Short mmCIF file of C-alpha atoms in Angstrom, two decimals:
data_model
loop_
_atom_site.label_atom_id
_atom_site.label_comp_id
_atom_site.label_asym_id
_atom_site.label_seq_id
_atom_site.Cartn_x
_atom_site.Cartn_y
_atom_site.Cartn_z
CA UNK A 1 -5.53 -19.84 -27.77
CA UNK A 2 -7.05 -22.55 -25.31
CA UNK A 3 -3.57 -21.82 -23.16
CA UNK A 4 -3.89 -18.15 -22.91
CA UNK A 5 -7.69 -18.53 -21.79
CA UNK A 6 -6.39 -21.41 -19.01
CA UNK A 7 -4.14 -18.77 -17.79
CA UNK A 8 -6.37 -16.01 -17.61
CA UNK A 9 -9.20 -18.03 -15.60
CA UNK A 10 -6.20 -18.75 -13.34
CA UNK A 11 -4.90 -15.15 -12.59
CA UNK A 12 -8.59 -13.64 -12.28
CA UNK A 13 -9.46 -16.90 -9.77
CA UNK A 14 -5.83 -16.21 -7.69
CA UNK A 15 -6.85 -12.20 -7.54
CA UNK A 16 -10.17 -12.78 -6.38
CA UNK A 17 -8.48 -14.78 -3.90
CA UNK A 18 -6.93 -12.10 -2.50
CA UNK A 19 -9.27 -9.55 -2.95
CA UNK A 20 -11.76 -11.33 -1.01
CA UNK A 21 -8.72 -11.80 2.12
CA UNK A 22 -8.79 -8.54 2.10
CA UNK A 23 -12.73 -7.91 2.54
CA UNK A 24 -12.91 -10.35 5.27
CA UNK A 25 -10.63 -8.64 7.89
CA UNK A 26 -12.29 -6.75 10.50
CA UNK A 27 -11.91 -3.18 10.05
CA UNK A 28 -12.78 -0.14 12.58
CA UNK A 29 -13.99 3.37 12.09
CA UNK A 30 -10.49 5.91 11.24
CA UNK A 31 -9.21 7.75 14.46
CA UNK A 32 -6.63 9.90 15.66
CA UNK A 33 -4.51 7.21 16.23
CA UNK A 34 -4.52 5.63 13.14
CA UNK A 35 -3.48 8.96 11.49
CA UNK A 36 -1.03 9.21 13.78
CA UNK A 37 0.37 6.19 13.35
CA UNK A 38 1.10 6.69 9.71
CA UNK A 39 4.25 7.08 7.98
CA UNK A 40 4.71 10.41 6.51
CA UNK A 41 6.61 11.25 3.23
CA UNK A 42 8.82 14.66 3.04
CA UNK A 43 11.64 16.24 1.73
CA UNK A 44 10.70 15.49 -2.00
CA UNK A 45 13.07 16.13 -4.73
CA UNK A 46 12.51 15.63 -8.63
CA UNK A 47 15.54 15.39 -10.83
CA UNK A 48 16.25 18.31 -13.51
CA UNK A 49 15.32 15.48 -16.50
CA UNK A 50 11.71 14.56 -14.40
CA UNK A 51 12.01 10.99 -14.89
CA UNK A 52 13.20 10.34 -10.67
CA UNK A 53 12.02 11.53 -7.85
CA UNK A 54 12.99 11.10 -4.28
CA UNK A 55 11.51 11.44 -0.43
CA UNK A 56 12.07 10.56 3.17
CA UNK A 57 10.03 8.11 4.24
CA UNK A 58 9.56 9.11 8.50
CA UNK A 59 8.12 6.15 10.06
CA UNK A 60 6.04 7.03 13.43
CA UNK A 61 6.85 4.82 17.03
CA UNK A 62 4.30 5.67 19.05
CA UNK A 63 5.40 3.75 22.13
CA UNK A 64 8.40 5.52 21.98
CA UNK A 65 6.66 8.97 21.26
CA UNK A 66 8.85 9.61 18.28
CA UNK A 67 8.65 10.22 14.73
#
């Protein structure tokens, strides 16, 4: 009992760890670029039994104007 508490004050100290990393980067308003610069998922397929489903994952290089 006294193990499985010491473990759970552990993980919920390491998450908030890396939550709060995450809080303290400097972030920017959304623009055009940014949604330009994102990777864009097509060509979906589910199989016939529904339990898989696949995409193409088209990654964007905008200094090479492609994508």
């Amino acid at each position: 009992m006294r193990c499985k508490v010491l473990v759970t004050i552990l993980l919920m100290l390491g998450l908030q760890g890396g939550v709060s990393a995450v809080y303290s980067q400097e972030t920017h308003p959304f623009t055009v670029h940014d949604l330009l610069a994102m990777d864009r998922i097509s060509e979906t397929q589910v199989s016939p039994d529904g339990k898989w489903a696949v995409f193409t994952l088209r990654k964007t290089d905008l200094e090479a104007n492609r994508g």
